[in-house]
Short mmCIF file of C-alpha atoms in Angstrom, two decimals:
data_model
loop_
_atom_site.label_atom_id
_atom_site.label_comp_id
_atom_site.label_asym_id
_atom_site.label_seq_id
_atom_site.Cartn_x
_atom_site.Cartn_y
_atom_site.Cartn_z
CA UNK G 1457 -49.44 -25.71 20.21
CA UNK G 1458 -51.84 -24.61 22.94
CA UNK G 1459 -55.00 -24.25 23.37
CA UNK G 1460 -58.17 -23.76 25.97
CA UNK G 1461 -61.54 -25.06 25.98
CA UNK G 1462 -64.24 -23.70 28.37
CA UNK G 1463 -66.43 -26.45 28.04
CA UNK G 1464 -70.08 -24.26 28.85
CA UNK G 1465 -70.84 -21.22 27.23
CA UNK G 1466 -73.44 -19.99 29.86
CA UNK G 1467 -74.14 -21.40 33.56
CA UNK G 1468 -77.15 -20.17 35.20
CA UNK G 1469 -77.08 -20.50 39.13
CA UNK G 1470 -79.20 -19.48 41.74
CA UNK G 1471 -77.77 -17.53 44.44
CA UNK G 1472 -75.93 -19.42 47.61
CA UNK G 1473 -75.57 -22.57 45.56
CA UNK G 1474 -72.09 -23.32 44.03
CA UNK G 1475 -70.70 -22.23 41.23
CA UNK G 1476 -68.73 -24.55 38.43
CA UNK G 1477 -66.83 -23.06 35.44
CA UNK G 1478 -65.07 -26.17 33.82
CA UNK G 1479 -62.07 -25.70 31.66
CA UNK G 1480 -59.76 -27.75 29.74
CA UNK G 1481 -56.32 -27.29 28.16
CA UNK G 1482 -53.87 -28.20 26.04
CA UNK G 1483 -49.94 -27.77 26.37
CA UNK G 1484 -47.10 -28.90 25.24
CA UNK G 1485 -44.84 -27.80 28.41
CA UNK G 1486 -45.60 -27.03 32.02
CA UNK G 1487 -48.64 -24.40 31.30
CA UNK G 1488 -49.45 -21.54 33.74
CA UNK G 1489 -53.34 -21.32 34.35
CA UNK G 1490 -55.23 -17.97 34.67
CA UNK G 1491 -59.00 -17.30 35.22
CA UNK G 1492 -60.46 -13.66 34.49
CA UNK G 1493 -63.84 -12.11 35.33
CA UNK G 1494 -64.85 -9.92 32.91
CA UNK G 1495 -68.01 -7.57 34.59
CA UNK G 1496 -70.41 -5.97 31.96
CA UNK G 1497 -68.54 -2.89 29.77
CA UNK G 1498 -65.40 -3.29 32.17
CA UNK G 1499 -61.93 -4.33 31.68
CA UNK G 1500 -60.21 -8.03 32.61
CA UNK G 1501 -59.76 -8.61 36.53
CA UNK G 1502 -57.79 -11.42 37.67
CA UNK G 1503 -59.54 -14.08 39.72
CA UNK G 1504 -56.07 -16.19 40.12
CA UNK G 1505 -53.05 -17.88 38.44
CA UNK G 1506 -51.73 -21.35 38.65
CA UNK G 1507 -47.75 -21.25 38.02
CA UNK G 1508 -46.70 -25.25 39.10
CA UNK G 1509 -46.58 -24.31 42.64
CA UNK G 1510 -49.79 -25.73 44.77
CA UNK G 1511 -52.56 -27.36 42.56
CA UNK G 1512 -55.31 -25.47 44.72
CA UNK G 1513 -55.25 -22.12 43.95
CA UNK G 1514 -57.13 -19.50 46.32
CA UNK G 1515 -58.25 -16.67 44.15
CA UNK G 1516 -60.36 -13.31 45.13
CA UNK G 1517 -64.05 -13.44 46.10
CA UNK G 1518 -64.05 -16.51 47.19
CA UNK G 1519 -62.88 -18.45 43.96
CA UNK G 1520 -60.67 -21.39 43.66
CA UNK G 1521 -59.55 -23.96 40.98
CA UNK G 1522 -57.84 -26.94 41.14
CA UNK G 1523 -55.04 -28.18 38.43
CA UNK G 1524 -55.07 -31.50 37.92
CA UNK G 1525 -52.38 -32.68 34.87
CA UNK G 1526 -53.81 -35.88 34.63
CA UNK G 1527 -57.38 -34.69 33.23
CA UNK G 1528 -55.80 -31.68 31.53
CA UNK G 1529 -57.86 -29.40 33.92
CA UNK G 1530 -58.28 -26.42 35.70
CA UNK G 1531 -62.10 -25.98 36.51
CA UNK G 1532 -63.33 -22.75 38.33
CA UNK G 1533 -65.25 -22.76 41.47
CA UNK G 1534 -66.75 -21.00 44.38
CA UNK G 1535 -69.33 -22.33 47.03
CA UNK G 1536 -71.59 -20.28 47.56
CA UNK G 1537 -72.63 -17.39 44.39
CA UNK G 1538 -73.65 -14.43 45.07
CA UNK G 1539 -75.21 -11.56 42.66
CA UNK G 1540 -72.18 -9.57 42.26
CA UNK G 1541 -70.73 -12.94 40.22
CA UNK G 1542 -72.75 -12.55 37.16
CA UNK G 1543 -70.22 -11.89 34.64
CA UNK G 1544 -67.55 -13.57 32.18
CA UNK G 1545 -65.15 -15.85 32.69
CA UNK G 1546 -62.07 -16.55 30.77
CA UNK G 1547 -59.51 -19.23 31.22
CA UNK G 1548 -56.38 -18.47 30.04
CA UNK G 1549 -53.10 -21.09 29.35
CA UNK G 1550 -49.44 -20.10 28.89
CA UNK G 1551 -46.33 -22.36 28.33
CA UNK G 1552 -43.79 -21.54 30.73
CA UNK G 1553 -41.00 -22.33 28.07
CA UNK G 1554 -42.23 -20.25 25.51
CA UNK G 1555 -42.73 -17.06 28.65
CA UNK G 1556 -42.59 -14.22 26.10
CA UNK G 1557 -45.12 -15.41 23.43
CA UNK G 1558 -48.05 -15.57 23.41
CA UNK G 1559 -51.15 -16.50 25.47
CA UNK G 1560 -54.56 -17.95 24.41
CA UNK G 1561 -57.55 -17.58 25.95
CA UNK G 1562 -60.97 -20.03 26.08
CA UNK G 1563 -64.48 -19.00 24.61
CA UNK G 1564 -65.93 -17.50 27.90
CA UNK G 1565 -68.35 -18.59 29.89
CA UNK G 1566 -71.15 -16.23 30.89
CA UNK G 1567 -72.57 -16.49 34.57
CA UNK G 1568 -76.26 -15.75 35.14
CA UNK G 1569 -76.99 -15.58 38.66
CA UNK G 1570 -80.81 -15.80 40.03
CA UNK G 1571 -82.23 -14.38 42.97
CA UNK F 535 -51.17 4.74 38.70
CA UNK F 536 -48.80 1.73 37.84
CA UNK F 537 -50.83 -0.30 34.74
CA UNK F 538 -51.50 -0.47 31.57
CA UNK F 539 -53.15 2.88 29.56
CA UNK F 540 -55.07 2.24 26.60
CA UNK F 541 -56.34 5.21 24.37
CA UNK F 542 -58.74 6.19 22.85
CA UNK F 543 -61.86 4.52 24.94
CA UNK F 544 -64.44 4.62 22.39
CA UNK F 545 -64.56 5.29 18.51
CA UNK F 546 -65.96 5.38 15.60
CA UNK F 547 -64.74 5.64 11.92
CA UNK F 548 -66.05 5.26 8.41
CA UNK F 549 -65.15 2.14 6.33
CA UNK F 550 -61.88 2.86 4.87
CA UNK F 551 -60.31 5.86 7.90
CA UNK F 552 -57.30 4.55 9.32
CA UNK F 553 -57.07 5.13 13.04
CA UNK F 554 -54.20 4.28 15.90
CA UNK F 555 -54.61 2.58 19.28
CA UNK F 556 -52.55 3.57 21.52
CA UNK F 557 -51.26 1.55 24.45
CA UNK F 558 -48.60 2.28 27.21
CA UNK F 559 -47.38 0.61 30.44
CA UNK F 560 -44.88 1.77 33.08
CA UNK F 561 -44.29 -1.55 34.69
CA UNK F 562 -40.93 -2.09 32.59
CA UNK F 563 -42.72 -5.27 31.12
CA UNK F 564 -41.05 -7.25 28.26
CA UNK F 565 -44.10 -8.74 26.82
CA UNK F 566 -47.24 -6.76 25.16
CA UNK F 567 -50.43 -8.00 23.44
CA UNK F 568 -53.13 -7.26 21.14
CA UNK F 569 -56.44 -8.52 21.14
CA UNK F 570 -59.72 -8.37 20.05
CA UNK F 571 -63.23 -8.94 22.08
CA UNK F 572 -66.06 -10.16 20.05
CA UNK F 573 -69.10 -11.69 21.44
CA UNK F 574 -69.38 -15.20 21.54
CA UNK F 575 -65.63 -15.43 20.56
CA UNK F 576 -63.84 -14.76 23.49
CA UNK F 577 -60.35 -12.93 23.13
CA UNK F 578 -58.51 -13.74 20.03
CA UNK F 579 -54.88 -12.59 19.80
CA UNK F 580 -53.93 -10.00 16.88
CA UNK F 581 -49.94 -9.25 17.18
CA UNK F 582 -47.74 -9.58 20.50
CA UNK F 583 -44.29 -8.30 20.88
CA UNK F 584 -42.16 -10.46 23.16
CA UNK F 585 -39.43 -7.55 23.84
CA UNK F 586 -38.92 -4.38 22.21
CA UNK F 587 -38.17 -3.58 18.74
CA UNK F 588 -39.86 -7.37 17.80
CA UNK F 589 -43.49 -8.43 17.02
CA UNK F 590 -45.37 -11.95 15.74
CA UNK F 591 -48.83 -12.15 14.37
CA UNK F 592 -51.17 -13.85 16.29
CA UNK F 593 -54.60 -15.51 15.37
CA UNK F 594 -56.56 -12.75 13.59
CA UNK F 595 -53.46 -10.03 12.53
CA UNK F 596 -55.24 -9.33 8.66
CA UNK F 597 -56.30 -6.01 8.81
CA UNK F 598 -53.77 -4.63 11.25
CA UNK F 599 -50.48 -3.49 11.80
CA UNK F 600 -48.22 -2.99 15.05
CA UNK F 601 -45.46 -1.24 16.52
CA UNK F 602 -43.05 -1.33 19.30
CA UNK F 603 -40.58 1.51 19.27
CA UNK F 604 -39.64 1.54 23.08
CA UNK F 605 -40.27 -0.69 26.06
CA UNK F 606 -43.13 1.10 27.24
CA UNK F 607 -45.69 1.57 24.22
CA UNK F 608 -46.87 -0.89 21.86
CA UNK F 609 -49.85 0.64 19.09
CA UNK F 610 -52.21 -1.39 17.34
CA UNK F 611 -52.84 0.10 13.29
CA UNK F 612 -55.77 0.02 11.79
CA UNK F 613 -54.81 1.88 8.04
CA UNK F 614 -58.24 1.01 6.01
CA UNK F 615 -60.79 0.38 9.03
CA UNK F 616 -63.52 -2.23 7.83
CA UNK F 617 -66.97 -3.27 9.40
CA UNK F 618 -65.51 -6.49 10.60
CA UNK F 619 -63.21 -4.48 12.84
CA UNK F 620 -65.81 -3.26 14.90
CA UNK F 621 -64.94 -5.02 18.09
CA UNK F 622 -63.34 -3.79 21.85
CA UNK F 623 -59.49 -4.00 21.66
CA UNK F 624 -57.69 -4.96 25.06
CA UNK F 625 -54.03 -4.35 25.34
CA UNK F 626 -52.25 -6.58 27.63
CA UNK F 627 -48.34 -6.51 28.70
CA UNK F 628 -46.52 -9.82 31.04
CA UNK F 629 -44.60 -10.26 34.21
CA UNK F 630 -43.56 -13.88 34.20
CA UNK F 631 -40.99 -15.86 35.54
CA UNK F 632 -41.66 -19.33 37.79
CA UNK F 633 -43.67 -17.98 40.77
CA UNK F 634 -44.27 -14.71 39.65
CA UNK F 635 -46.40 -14.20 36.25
CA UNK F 636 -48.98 -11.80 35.76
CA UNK F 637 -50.86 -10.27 33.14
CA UNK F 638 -52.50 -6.76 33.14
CA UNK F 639 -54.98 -5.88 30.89
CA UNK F 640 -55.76 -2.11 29.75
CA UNK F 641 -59.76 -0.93 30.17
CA UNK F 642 -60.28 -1.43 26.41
CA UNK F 643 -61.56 0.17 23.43
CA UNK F 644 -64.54 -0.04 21.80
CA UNK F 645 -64.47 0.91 18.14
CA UNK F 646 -67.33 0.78 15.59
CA UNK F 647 -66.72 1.49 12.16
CA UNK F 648 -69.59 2.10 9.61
#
């Protein structure tokens, strides 16, 4: 079994500081790794996808996350936030070896940014 | 536009009106998905359908049925809508393999039912 846990349900930064969105998982086989933004009364964007190539992944707008097997791990960040972030976040975890099943997805966390 | 459609957008129905969602992609995907938004809850998984012509429940399927006649479309059944279903429904359909996997994710519905 699988499963995700986004270990804070709201972060509240202030803008230009950095951003940390920490997320855990649990998988049975090699897991791919996806963060989504989710934007107030809009649809899921990707952000980026680990698939067992490089543990840094580069994402969109600035984002990274780093997979780390040995802490079960695949925490969220970006250096610098900026207004436009305030939004949703999912983490997401797939088994490779199990490709056509299904995914799950963590709680969310929510992203106030201040001015 | 390659992607996934999702339709209706918004609606509303009276405890006990059945209602389809409709959801189509043109990306020649194997995999499709059904889930539901609800705040505080994340996305929980309804039904999937891992090729055509098959479908599994997922987390919360009570309440719902599914179907997958052809590759492309994969609707979501609600036959006697309840309260509880008021939620936004996101269809969802796979690419995957070892370097390429990605998931697409239609614009959602929001239904209410009263």
């Amino acid at each position: 079994a699988q499963s995700v846990t986004q270990l804070d349900s709201h972060v509240s930064v202030s803008e230009g500081t950095p951003v940390l969105l920490r997320c855990n998982y649990s998988s049975s086989y090699s897991p791919s790794l996806f963060w989504y933004v989710q934007h107030p009364n809009k649809g899921l964007q990707l952000l980026l996808k680990y698939t067992s190539a490089a543990t840094l992944v580069k994402g969109i707008n600035g984002f990274e996350a780093e997979f780390k097997k040995s802490e079960t791990s695949f925490h969220l960040t970006k250096p610098s936030a900026h207004m436009s972030d305030a939004a949703e976040y999912f983490c997401v975890v797939s088994d490779m070896r199990t490709a056509g099943n299904k995914l799950t997805f963590g709680g969310g966390t929510r992203v106030l940014v201040k001015p | 536009n390659a992607g996934v459609t999702q339709t209706p957008k918004f609606q509303v129905l009276k405890t006990g009106q059945s209602m389809t969602l409709q959801c189509a992609q043109d990306m020649n995907h194997n995999s499709m998905y059904w889930y539901r938004q609800d705040p505080g809850m994340g996305l929980r998984l309804i039904y999937y359908s891992a090729s055509e012509g098959t479908t599994d429940k997922g987390e919360v399927p009570n309440g719902y049925n599914v179907s997958r006649l052809n590759k492309r479309e994969f609707s979501l059944r609600l036959e006697s809508a309840a309260p509880s279903q008021t939620s936004v429904y996101f269809c969802a359909s796979r690419e995957y393999g070892h370097l390429n996997e990605k998931l697409f994710f239609g614009s959602g519905t929001q239904l209410s039912v009263l």
